Amino acid sequence: MTVTLDRLQRLAYRIDDVNNSAGHAEPDSVVPTLPINLQSGSGDPGVCCDHSGKMGGSQAWTSRYTLIMNISTLVTPMVRQTLSADVYSQLRELLISGRMMPGEKLSLRTIAEALGVSVMPVREAVHRLVAEQALEMSANRYIRVPVLTVSQFREITSIRLNLEGQAAGQAASLASPQALVQIEAIHEEFCSEFAQSVPDESRLIALNKQLHFAIYDQADMPILLRIIESLWLRIGPILNYDLRSGNERVVQRVQASHHSALVEALKKRNPGAASHSLQNDIRTAADFILETGVLVVADTVRPASTD
């Protein structure tokens, strides 16, 4: 962190205010302190100076003020952390729910303006998502939603079939009566939207994600839930392509029929049927996406069983 003279002055004033309010006249009387050394190459390495070895003015200032070496000087201010976490959560939700499309380009400034924040918390949030491979950052610093290869998509789908099938089966055994009522209500909203002459794609996508995770949450397996979330973070942008495309699956309400079978199995407390219905939902959507050719064929693709 670059520390300027102005920043150090403001910190010193805050230290004076805290100590004076506690009945102390000098900051030295609270905890041991470290004098600020503005000479180049000496003192606290976190304090920066200009090329002359001075920091913008008289060094007489350093004889009066000191820095308290406590946790408040080492951590990021909470407001900034809260903003960064909030930006991260909102971008993450857009990715998981499939509201961003593969290959879509973003900019830090555009995101910041949309959320009404500065670029700094957006940059921090984006770097977290890049580390999780949910976003890509090119050499010229533009941000892009990754485009999966066919083999990557097949691999993630295979993992989803196993993990999400397990979560659905577990939920059938453990879901509370109140949770089952909530799950059925989400499903009814999903079917009601499907029944519209022109369904709202964004609403269908949001309800689809809401239904799946309401079920997975009832498995009472928090580690498994986090793994599933990480998979959706990678696959979310392409996952709901069939809901966006207006294809025959949408016309025939294939997704709604799979959900109906899943909800019915949950109500009957049938883990095997719940797992099977959930896997059918995943498999048929994956097959459709593979058939459309929207994925990148970047490597040799062998036919892979999703059983």
JSON list of N, CA and C in Angstrom, two decimals, residues 38-108:
[
{"chain": "A", "resi": 38, "resn": "LEU", "atom": "N", "xyz": [11.08, 9.33, 7.07]},
{"chain": "A", "resi": 38, "resn": "LEU", "atom": "CA", "xyz": [10.79, 9.67, 5.69]},
{"chain": "A", "resi": 38, "resn": "LEU", "atom": "C", "xyz": [12.01, 9.57, 4.80]},
{"chain": "A", "resi": 39, "resn": "GLN", "atom": "N", "xyz": [13.17, 9.18, 5.35]},
{"chain": "A", "resi": 39, "resn": "GLN", "atom": "CA", "xyz": [14.37, 9.08, 4.53]},
{"chain": "A", "resi": 39, "resn": "GLN", "atom": "C", "xyz": [14.29, 7.84, 3.65]},
{"chain": "A", "resi": 40, "resn": "SER", "atom": "N", "xyz": [14.76, 7.97, 2.41]},
{"chain": "A", "resi": 40, "resn": "SER", "atom": "CA", "xyz": [14.72, 6.85, 1.47]},
{"chain": "A", "resi": 40, "resn": "SER", "atom": "C", "xyz": [15.58, 5.72, 1.99]},
{"chain": "A", "resi": 41, "resn": "GLY", "atom": "N", "xyz": [15.01, 4.50, 1.92]},
{"chain": "A", "resi": 41, "resn": "GLY", "atom": "CA", "xyz": [15.78, 3.31, 2.27]},
{"chain": "A", "resi": 41, "resn": "GLY", "atom": "C", "xyz": [15.86, 3.05, 3.74]},
{"chain": "A", "resi": 42, "resn": "SER", "atom": "N", "xyz": [15.10, 3.75, 4.60]},
{"chain": "A", "resi": 42, "resn": "SER", "atom": "CA", "xyz": [15.17, 3.49, 6.03]},
{"chain": "A", "resi": 42, "resn": "SER", "atom": "C", "xyz": [13.78, 3.57, 6.61]},
{"chain": "A", "resi": 43, "resn": "GLY", "atom": "N", "xyz": [13.66, 3.14, 7.87]},
{"chain": "A", "resi": 43, "resn": "GLY", "atom": "CA", "xyz": [12.37, 3.23, 8.55]},
{"chain": "A", "resi": 43, "resn": "GLY", "atom": "C", "xyz": [11.42, 2.17, 8.06]},
{"chain": "A", "resi": 44, "resn": "ASP", "atom": "N", "xyz": [10.15, 2.44, 8.24]},
{"chain": "A", "resi": 44, "resn": "ASP", "atom": "CA", "xyz": [9.10, 1.51, 7.87]},
{"chain": "A", "resi": 44, "resn": "ASP", "atom": "C", "xyz": [9.06, 1.35, 6.35]},
{"chain": "A", "resi": 45, "resn": "PRO", "atom": "N", "xyz": [9.25, 0.13, 5.83]},
{"chain": "A", "resi": 45, "resn": "PRO", "atom": "CA", "xyz": [9.27, -0.05, 4.38]},
{"chain": "A", "resi": 45, "resn": "PRO", "atom": "C", "xyz": [7.93, 0.25, 3.74]},
{"chain": "A", "resi": 46, "resn": "GLY", "atom": "N", "xyz": [6.86, 0.31, 4.53]},
{"chain": "A", "resi": 46, "resn": "GLY", "atom": "CA", "xyz": [5.56, 0.62, 3.96]},
{"chain": "A", "resi": 46, "resn": "GLY", "atom": "C", "xyz": [5.36, 2.09, 3.71]},
{"chain": "A", "resi": 47, "resn": "VAL", "atom": "N", "xyz": [6.28, 2.96, 4.16]},
{"chain": "A", "resi": 47, "resn": "VAL", "atom": "CA", "xyz": [6.15, 4.40, 3.97]},
{"chain": "A", "resi": 47, "resn": "VAL", "atom": "C", "xyz": [6.98, 4.80, 2.76]},
{"chain": "A", "resi": 48, "resn": "CYS", "atom": "N", "xyz": [6.35, 5.47, 1.81]},
{"chain": "A", "resi": 48, "resn": "CYS", "atom": "CA", "xyz": [7.02, 5.82, 0.55]},
{"chain": "A", "resi": 48, "resn": "CYS", "atom": "C", "xyz": [7.48, 7.27, 0.56]},
{"chain": "A", "resi": 49, "resn": "CYS", "atom": "N", "xyz": [8.53, 7.55, -0.18]},
{"chain": "A", "resi": 49, "resn": "CYS", "atom": "CA", "xyz": [9.04, 8.91, -0.30]},
{"chain": "A", "resi": 49, "resn": "CYS", "atom": "C", "xyz": [9.28, 9.22, -1.77]},
{"chain": "A", "resi": 50, "resn": "ASP", "atom": "N", "xyz": [9.57, 10.50, -2.08]},
{"chain": "A", "resi": 50, "resn": "ASP", "atom": "CA", "xyz": [9.82, 10.86, -3.46]},
{"chain": "A", "resi": 50, "resn": "ASP", "atom": "C", "xyz": [11.30, 10.63, -3.79]},
{"chain": "A", "resi": 51, "resn": "HIS", "atom": "N", "xyz": [11.71, 11.00, -5.00]},
{"chain": "A", "resi": 51, "resn": "HIS", "atom": "CA", "xyz": [13.07, 10.70, -5.45]},
{"chain": "A", "resi": 51, "resn": "HIS", "atom": "C", "xyz": [14.12, 11.43, -4.61]},
{"chain": "A", "resi": 52, "resn": "SER", "atom": "N", "xyz": [13.75, 12.48, -3.95]},
{"chain": "A", "resi": 52, "resn": "SER", "atom": "CA", "xyz": [14.72, 13.23, -3.15]},
{"chain": "A", "resi": 52, "resn": "SER", "atom": "C", "xyz": [14.91, 12.62, -1.78]},
{"chain": "A", "resi": 53, "resn": "GLY", "atom": "N", "xyz": [14.09, 11.62, -1.43]},
{"chain": "A", "resi": 53, "resn": "GLY", "atom": "CA", "xyz": [14.18, 11.04, -0.10]},
{"chain": "A", "resi": 53, "resn": "GLY", "atom": "C", "xyz": [13.26, 11.71, 0.87]},
{"chain": "A", "resi": 54, "resn": "LYS", "atom": "N", "xyz": [12.46, 12.71, 0.43]},
{"chain": "A", "resi": 54, "resn": "LYS", "atom": "CA", "xyz": [11.54, 13.41, 1.31]},
{"chain": "A", "resi": 54, "resn": "LYS", "atom": "C", "xyz": [10.12, 13.16, 0.85]},
{"chain": "A", "resi": 55, "resn": "MET", "atom": "N", "xyz": [9.19, 13.49, 1.68]},
{"chain": "A", "resi": 55, "resn": "MET", "atom": "CA", "xyz": [7.79, 13.25, 1.35]},
{"chain": "A", "resi": 55, "resn": "MET", "atom": "C", "xyz": [7.05, 14.57, 1.32]},
{"chain": "A", "resi": 56, "resn": "GLY", "atom": "N", "xyz": [7.27, 15.32, 0.27]},
{"chain": "A", "resi": 56, "resn": "GLY", "atom": "CA", "xyz": [6.45, 16.47, -0.05]},
{"chain": "A", "resi": 56, "resn": "GLY", "atom": "C", "xyz": [6.49, 17.63, 0.91]},
{"chain": "A", "resi": 57, "resn": "GLY", "atom": "N", "xyz": [7.42, 17.77, 1.83]},
{"chain": "A", "resi": 57, "resn": "GLY", "atom": "CA", "xyz": [7.40, 18.91, 2.72]},
{"chain": "A", "resi": 57, "resn": "GLY", "atom": "C", "xyz": [8.38, 18.75, 3.86]},
{"chain": "A", "resi": 58, "resn": "SER", "atom": "N", "xyz": [8.24, 19.62, 4.87]},
{"chain": "A", "resi": 58, "resn": "SER", "atom": "CA", "xyz": [9.18, 19.64, 5.98]},
{"chain": "A", "resi": 58, "resn": "SER", "atom": "C", "xyz": [9.11, 18.35, 6.78]},
{"chain": "A", "resi": 59, "resn": "GLN", "atom": "N", "xyz": [10.27, 17.84, 7.19]},
{"chain": "A", "resi": 59, "resn": "GLN", "atom": "CA", "xyz": [10.30, 16.65, 8.01]},
{"chain": "A", "resi": 59, "resn": "GLN", "atom": "C", "xyz": [10.09, 16.97, 9.49]},
{"chain": "A", "resi": 60, "resn": "ALA", "atom": "N", "xyz": [9.89, 18.26, 9.78]},
{"chain": "A", "resi": 60, "resn": "ALA", "atom": "CA", "xyz": [9.60, 18.61, 11.18]},
{"chain": "A", "resi": 60, "resn": "ALA", "atom": "C", "xyz": [8.33, 17.95, 11.65]},
{"chain": "A", "resi": 61, "resn": "TRP", "atom": "N", "xyz": [7.45, 17.63, 10.66]},
{"chain": "A", "resi": 61, "resn": "TRP", "atom": "CA", "xyz": [6.18, 16.99, 11.00]},
{"chain": "A", "resi": 61, "resn": "TRP", "atom": "C", "xyz": [6.40, 15.68, 11.74]},
{"chain": "A", "resi": 62, "resn": "THR", "atom": "N", "xyz": [7.49, 14.95, 11.39]},
{"chain": "A", "resi": 62, "resn": "THR", "atom": "CA", "xyz": [7.70, 13.63, 11.97]},
{"chain": "A", "resi": 62, "resn": "THR", "atom": "C", "xyz": [8.07, 13.68, 13.44]},
{"chain": "A", "resi": 63, "resn": "SER", "atom": "N", "xyz": [8.52, 14.81, 13.93]},
{"chain": "A", "resi": 63, "resn": "SER", "atom": "CA", "xyz": [8.90, 14.89, 15.34]},
{"chain": "A", "resi": 63, "resn": "SER", "atom": "C", "xyz": [7.67, 14.93, 16.25]},
{"chain": "A", "resi": 64, "resn": "ARG", "atom": "N", "xyz": [6.50, 15.20, 15.66]},
{"chain": "A", "resi": 64, "resn": "ARG", "atom": "CA", "xyz": [5.29, 15.34, 16.47]},
{"chain": "A", "resi": 64, "resn": "ARG", "atom": "C", "xyz": [4.42, 14.09, 16.44]},
{"chain": "A", "resi": 65, "resn": "TYR", "atom": "N", "xyz": [4.33, 13.46, 15.25]},
{"chain": "A", "resi": 65, "resn": "TYR", "atom": "CA", "xyz": [3.37, 12.37, 15.08]},
{"chain": "A", "resi": 65, "resn": "TYR", "atom": "C", "xyz": [4.06, 11.02, 15.00]},
{"chain": "A", "resi": 66, "resn": "THR", "atom": "N", "xyz": [3.38, 9.98, 15.47]},
{"chain": "A", "resi": 66, "resn": "THR", "atom": "CA", "xyz": [3.87, 8.61, 15.39]},
{"chain": "A", "resi": 66, "resn": "THR", "atom": "C", "xyz": [2.75, 7.70, 14.92]},
{"chain": "A", "resi": 67, "resn": "LEU", "atom": "N", "xyz": [3.14, 6.54, 14.40]},
{"chain": "A", "resi": 67, "resn": "LEU", "atom": "CA", "xyz": [2.15, 5.55, 13.97]},
{"chain": "A", "resi": 67, "resn": "LEU", "atom": "C", "xyz": [2.01, 4.47, 15.04]},
{"chain": "A", "resi": 68, "resn": "ILE", "atom": "N", "xyz": [0.80, 4.17, 15.40]},
{"chain": "A", "resi": 68, "resn": "ILE", "atom": "CA", "xyz": [0.57, 3.07, 16.34]},
{"chain": "A", "resi": 68, "resn": "ILE", "atom": "C", "xyz": [0.62, 1.77, 15.56]},
{"chain": "A", "resi": 69, "resn": "MET", "atom": "N", "xyz": [1.49, 0.86, 15.97]},
{"chain": "A", "resi": 69, "resn": "MET", "atom": "CA", "xyz": [1.63, -0.41, 15.27]},
{"chain": "A", "resi": 69, "resn": "MET", "atom": "C", "xyz": [0.61, -1.40, 15.82]},
{"chain": "A", "resi": 70, "resn": "ASN", "atom": "N", "xyz": [-0.64, -1.26, 15.40]},
{"chain": "A", "resi": 70, "resn": "ASN", "atom": "CA", "xyz": [-1.67, -2.21, 15.80]},
{"chain": "A", "resi": 70, "resn": "ASN", "atom": "C", "xyz": [-2.42, -2.68, 14.58]},
{"chain": "A", "resi": 71, "resn": "ILE", "atom": "N", "xyz": [-3.44, -3.49, 14.77]},
{"chain": "A", "resi": 71, "resn": "ILE", "atom": "CA", "xyz": [-4.12, -4.13, 13.66]},
{"chain": "A", "resi": 71, "resn": "ILE", "atom": "C", "xyz": [-4.79, -3.12, 12.72]},
{"chain": "A", "resi": 72, "resn": "SER", "atom": "N", "xyz": [-5.16, -1.94, 13.24]},
{"chain": "A", "resi": 72, "resn": "SER", "atom": "CA", "xyz": [-5.86, -0.97, 12.40]},
{"chain": "A", "resi": 72, "resn": "SER", "atom": "C", "xyz": [-4.98, -0.44, 11.28]},
{"chain": "A", "resi": 73, "resn": "THR", "atom": "N", "xyz": [-3.66, -0.54, 11.43]},
{"chain": "A", "resi": 73, "resn": "THR", "atom": "CA", "xyz": [-2.76, -0.07, 10.38]},
{"chain": "A", "resi": 73, "resn": "THR", "atom": "C", "xyz": [-2.41, -1.17, 9.39]},
{"chain": "A", "resi": 74, "resn": "LEU", "atom": "N", "xyz": [-2.86, -2.40, 9.65]},
{"chain": "A", "resi": 74, "resn": "LEU", "atom": "CA", "xyz": [-2.46, -3.52, 8.82]},
{"chain": "A", "resi": 74, "resn": "LEU", "atom": "C", "xyz": [-3.59, -4.07, 7.96]},
{"chain": "A", "resi": 75, "resn": "VAL", "atom": "N", "xyz": [-4.84, -3.80, 8.30]},
{"chain": "A", "resi": 75, "resn": "VAL", "atom": "CA", "xyz": [-5.95, -4.39, 7.57]},
{"chain": "A", "resi": 75, "resn": "VAL", "atom": "C", "xyz": [-6.59, -3.39, 6.64]},
{"chain": "A", "resi": 76, "resn": "THR", "atom": "N", "xyz": [-7.32, -3.90, 5.65]},
{"chain": "A", "resi": 76, "resn": "THR", "atom": "CA", "xyz": [-8.07, -3.05, 4.74]},
{"chain": "A", "resi": 76, "resn": "THR", "atom": "C", "xyz": [-9.29, -2.51, 5.44]},
{"chain": "A", "resi": 77, "resn": "PRO", "atom": "N", "xyz": [-9.63, -1.24, 5.24]},
{"chain": "A", "resi": 77, "resn": "PRO", "atom": "CA", "xyz": [-10.82, -0.69, 5.88]},
{"chain": "A", "resi": 77, "resn": "PRO", "atom": "C", "xyz": [-12.05, -1.52, 5.59]},
{"chain": "A", "resi": 78, "resn": "MET", "atom": "N", "xyz": [-12.91, -1.68, 6.58]},
{"chain": "A", "resi": 78, "resn": "MET", "atom": "CA", "xyz": [-14.07, -2.55, 6.45]},
{"chain": "A", "resi": 78, "resn": "MET", "atom": "C", "xyz": [-15.02, -2.10, 5.35]},
{"chain": "A", "resi": 79, "resn": "VAL", "atom": "N", "xyz": [-15.17, -0.80, 5.15]},
{"chain": "A", "resi": 79, "resn": "VAL", "atom": "CA", "xyz": [-16.09, -0.32, 4.12]},
{"chain": "A", "resi": 79, "resn": "VAL", "atom": "C", "xyz": [-15.66, -0.84, 2.76]},
{"chain": "A", "resi": 80, "resn": "ARG", "atom": "N", "xyz": [-14.37, -0.80, 2.49]},
{"chain": "A", "resi": 80, "resn": "ARG", "atom": "CA", "xyz": [-13.87, -1.27, 1.20]},
{"chain": "A", "resi": 80, "resn": "ARG", "atom": "C", "xyz": [-14.07, -2.78, 1.06]},
{"chain": "A", "resi": 81, "resn": "GLN", "atom": "N", "xyz": [-13.84, -3.53, 2.16]},
{"chain": "A", "resi": 81, "resn": "GLN", "atom": "CA", "xyz": [-14.05, -4.96, 2.12]},
{"chain": "A", "resi": 81, "resn": "GLN", "atom": "C", "xyz": [-15.51, -5.27, 1.83]},
{"chain": "A", "resi": 82, "resn": "THR", "atom": "N", "xyz": [-16.41, -4.53, 2.46]},
{"chain": "A", "resi": 82, "resn": "THR", "atom": "CA", "xyz": [-17.83, -4.77, 2.26]},
{"chain": "A", "resi": 82, "resn": "THR", "atom": "C", "xyz": [-18.22, -4.50, 0.82]},
{"chain": "A", "resi": 83, "resn": "LEU", "atom": "N", "xyz": [-17.73, -3.41, 0.24]},
{"chain": "A", "resi": 83, "resn": "LEU", "atom": "CA", "xyz": [-18.02, -3.10, -1.15]},
{"chain": "A", "resi": 83, "resn": "LEU", "atom": "C", "xyz": [-17.49, -4.18, -2.08]},
{"chain": "A", "resi": 84, "resn": "SER", "atom": "N", "xyz": [-16.27, -4.60, -1.88]},
{"chain": "A", "resi": 84, "resn": "SER", "atom": "CA", "xyz": [-15.66, -5.61, -2.72]},
{"chain": "A", "resi": 84, "resn": "SER", "atom": "C", "xyz": [-16.44, -6.92, -2.63]},
{"chain": "A", "resi": 85, "resn": "ALA", "atom": "N", "xyz": [-16.82, -7.32, -1.41]},
{"chain": "A", "resi": 85, "resn": "ALA", "atom": "CA", "xyz": [-17.57, -8.56, -1.23]},
{"chain": "A", "resi": 85, "resn": "ALA", "atom": "C", "xyz": [-18.94, -8.46, -1.88]},
{"chain": "A", "resi": 86, "resn": "ASP", "atom": "N", "xyz": [-19.56, -7.29, -1.80]},
{"chain": "A", "resi": 86, "resn": "ASP", "atom": "CA", "xyz": [-20.88, -7.10, -2.40]},
{"chain": "A", "resi": 86, "resn": "ASP", "atom": "C", "xyz": [-20.79, -7.18, -3.93]},
{"chain": "A", "resi": 87, "resn": "VAL", "atom": "N", "xyz": [-19.79, -6.53, -4.49]},
{"chain": "A", "resi": 87, "resn": "VAL", "atom": "CA", "xyz": [-19.59, -6.59, -5.95]},
{"chain": "A", "resi": 87, "resn": "VAL", "atom": "C", "xyz": [-19.33, -8.03, -6.38]},
{"chain": "A", "resi": 88, "resn": "TYR", "atom": "N", "xyz": [-18.47, -8.73, -5.63]},
{"chain": "A", "resi": 88, "resn": "TYR", "atom": "CA", "xyz": [-18.18, -10.13, -5.92]},
{"chain": "A", "resi": 88, "resn": "TYR", "atom": "C", "xyz": [-19.46, -10.97, -5.90]},
{"chain": "A", "resi": 89, "resn": "SER", "atom": "N", "xyz": [-20.29, -10.78, -4.87]},
{"chain": "A", "resi": 89, "resn": "SER", "atom": "CA", "xyz": [-21.52, -11.57, -4.74]},
{"chain": "A", "resi": 89, "resn": "SER", "atom": "C", "xyz": [-22.46, -11.32, -5.91]},
{"chain": "A", "resi": 90, "resn": "GLN", "atom": "N", "xyz": [-22.57, -10.05, -6.32]},
{"chain": "A", "resi": 90, "resn": "GLN", "atom": "CA", "xyz": [-23.49, -9.74, -7.42]},
{"chain": "A", "resi": 90, "resn": "GLN", "atom": "C", "xyz": [-23.00, -10.29, -8.75]},
{"chain": "A", "resi": 91, "resn": "LEU", "atom": "N", "xyz": [-21.70, -10.17, -9.03]},
{"chain": "A", "resi": 91, "resn": "LEU", "atom": "CA", "xyz": [-21.16, -10.73, -10.26]},
{"chain": "A", "resi": 91, "resn": "LEU", "atom": "C", "xyz": [-21.25, -12.26, -10.25]},
{"chain": "A", "resi": 92, "resn": "ARG", "atom": "N", "xyz": [-20.97, -12.84, -9.11]},
{"chain": "A", "resi": 92, "resn": "ARG", "atom": "CA", "xyz": [-21.04, -14.29, -8.95]},
{"chain": "A", "resi": 92, "resn": "ARG", "atom": "C", "xyz": [-22.46, -14.79, -9.22]},
{"chain": "A", "resi": 93, "resn": "GLU", "atom": "N", "xyz": [-23.43, -14.09, -8.70]},
{"chain": "A", "resi": 93, "resn": "GLU", "atom": "CA", "xyz": [-24.83, -14.49, -8.91]},
{"chain": "A", "resi": 93, "resn": "GLU", "atom": "C", "xyz": [-25.21, -14.39, -10.39]},
{"chain": "A", "resi": 94, "resn": "LEU", "atom": "N", "xyz": [-24.74, -13.36, -11.08]},
{"chain": "A", "resi": 94, "resn": "LEU", "atom": "CA", "xyz": [-25.01, -13.23, -12.51]},
{"chain": "A", "resi": 94, "resn": "LEU", "atom": "C", "xyz": [-24.43, -14.40, -13.29]},
{"chain": "A", "resi": 95, "resn": "LEU", "atom": "N", "xyz": [-23.24, -14.84, -12.89]},
{"chain": "A", "resi": 95, "resn": "LEU", "atom": "CA", "xyz": [-22.60, -15.96, -13.58]},
{"chain": "A", "resi": 95, "resn": "LEU", "atom": "C", "xyz": [-23.29, -17.28, -13.28]},
{"chain": "A", "resi": 96, "resn": "ILE", "atom": "N", "xyz": [-23.56, -17.54, -12.01]},
{"chain": "A", "resi": 96, "resn": "ILE", "atom": "CA", "xyz": [-24.19, -18.80, -11.62]},
{"chain": "A", "resi": 96, "resn": "ILE", "atom": "C", "xyz": [-25.58, -18.93, -12.23]},
{"chain": "A", "resi": 97, "resn": "SER", "atom": "N", "xyz": [-26.33, -17.84, -12.26]},
{"chain": "A", "resi": 97, "resn": "SER", "atom": "CA", "xyz": [-27.70, -17.90, -12.76]},
{"chain": "A", "resi": 97, "resn": "SER", "atom": "C", "xyz": [-27.78, -17.84, -14.28]},
{"chain": "A", "resi": 98, "resn": "GLY", "atom": "N", "xyz": [-26.64, -17.74, -14.94]},
{"chain": "A", "resi": 98, "resn": "GLY", "atom": "CA", "xyz": [-26.63, -17.77, -16.40]},
{"chain": "A", "resi": 98, "resn": "GLY", "atom": "C", "xyz": [-27.07, -16.47, -17.05]},
{"chain": "A", "resi": 99, "resn": "ARG", "atom": "N", "xyz": [-26.95, -15.36, -16.36]},
{"chain": "A", "resi": 99, "resn": "ARG", "atom": "CA", "xyz": [-27.37, -14.08, -16.93]},
{"chain": "A", "resi": 99, "resn": "ARG", "atom": "C", "xyz": [-26.26, -13.40, -17.72]},
{"chain": "A", "resi": 100, "resn": "MET", "atom": "N", "xyz": [-25.07, -13.99, -17.68]},
{"chain": "A", "resi": 100, "resn": "MET", "atom": "CA", "xyz": [-23.98, -13.56, -18.56]},
{"chain": "A", "resi": 100, "resn": "MET", "atom": "C", "xyz": [-23.73, -14.68, -19.55]},
{"chain": "A", "resi": 101, "resn": "MET", "atom": "N", "xyz": [-23.46, -14.33, -20.78]},
{"chain": "A", "resi": 101, "resn": "MET", "atom": "CA", "xyz": [-23.27, -15.33, -21.82]},
{"chain": "A", "resi": 101, "resn": "MET", "atom": "C", "xyz": [-21.78, -15.59, -22.08]},
{"chain": "A", "resi": 102, "resn": "PRO", "atom": "N", "xyz": [-21.42, -16.80, -22.49]},
{"chain": "A", "resi": 102, "resn": "PRO", "atom": "CA", "xyz": [-20.02, -17.10, -22.82]},
{"chain": "A", "resi": 102, "resn": "PRO", "atom": "C", "xyz": [-19.49, -16.15, -23.89]},
{"chain": "A", "resi": 103, "resn": "GLY", "atom": "N", "xyz": [-18.28, -15.65, -23.68]},
{"chain": "A", "resi": 103, "resn": "GLY", "atom": "CA", "xyz": [-17.67, -14.73, -24.63]},
{"chain": "A", "resi": 103, "resn": "GLY", "atom": "C", "xyz": [-18.04, -13.28, -24.40]},
{"chain": "A", "resi": 104, "resn": "GLU", "atom": "N", "xyz": [-18.98, -13.01, -23.50]},
{"chain": "A", "resi": 104, "resn": "GLU", "atom": "CA", "xyz": [-19.39, -11.63, -23.24]},
{"chain": "A", "resi": 104, "resn": "GLU", "atom": "C", "xyz": [-18.24, -10.84, -22.63]},
{"chain": "A", "resi": 105, "resn": "LYS", "atom": "N", "xyz": [-17.98, -9.65, -23.17]},
{"chain": "A", "resi": 105, "resn": "LYS", "atom": "CA", "xyz": [-16.88, -8.81, -22.69]},
{"chain": "A", "resi": 105, "resn": "LYS", "atom": "C", "xyz": [-17.40, -7.75, -21.72]},
{"chain": "A", "resi": 106, "resn": "LEU", "atom": "N", "xyz": [-16.59, -7.48, -20.70]},
{"chain": "A", "resi": 106, "resn": "LEU", "atom": "CA", "xyz": [-16.95, -6.52, -19.67]},
{"chain": "A", "resi": 106, "resn": "LEU", "atom": "C", "xyz": [-15.78, -5.57, -19.47]},
{"chain": "A", "resi": 107, "resn": "SER", "atom": "N", "xyz": [-16.05, -4.45, -18.81]},
{"chain": "A", "resi": 107, "resn": "SER", "atom": "CA", "xyz": [-14.97, -3.55, -18.42]},
{"chain": "A", "resi": 107, "resn": "SER", "atom": "C", "xyz": [-15.16, -3.16, -16.97]},
{"chain": "A", "resi": 108, "resn": "LEU", "atom": "N", "xyz": [-14.06, -2.91, -16.30]},
{"chain": "A", "resi": 108, "resn": "LEU", "atom": "CA", "xyz": [-14.13, -2.52, -14.89]},
{"chain": "A", "resi": 108, "resn": "LEU", "atom": "C", "xyz": [-14.98, -1.26, -14.71]}
]
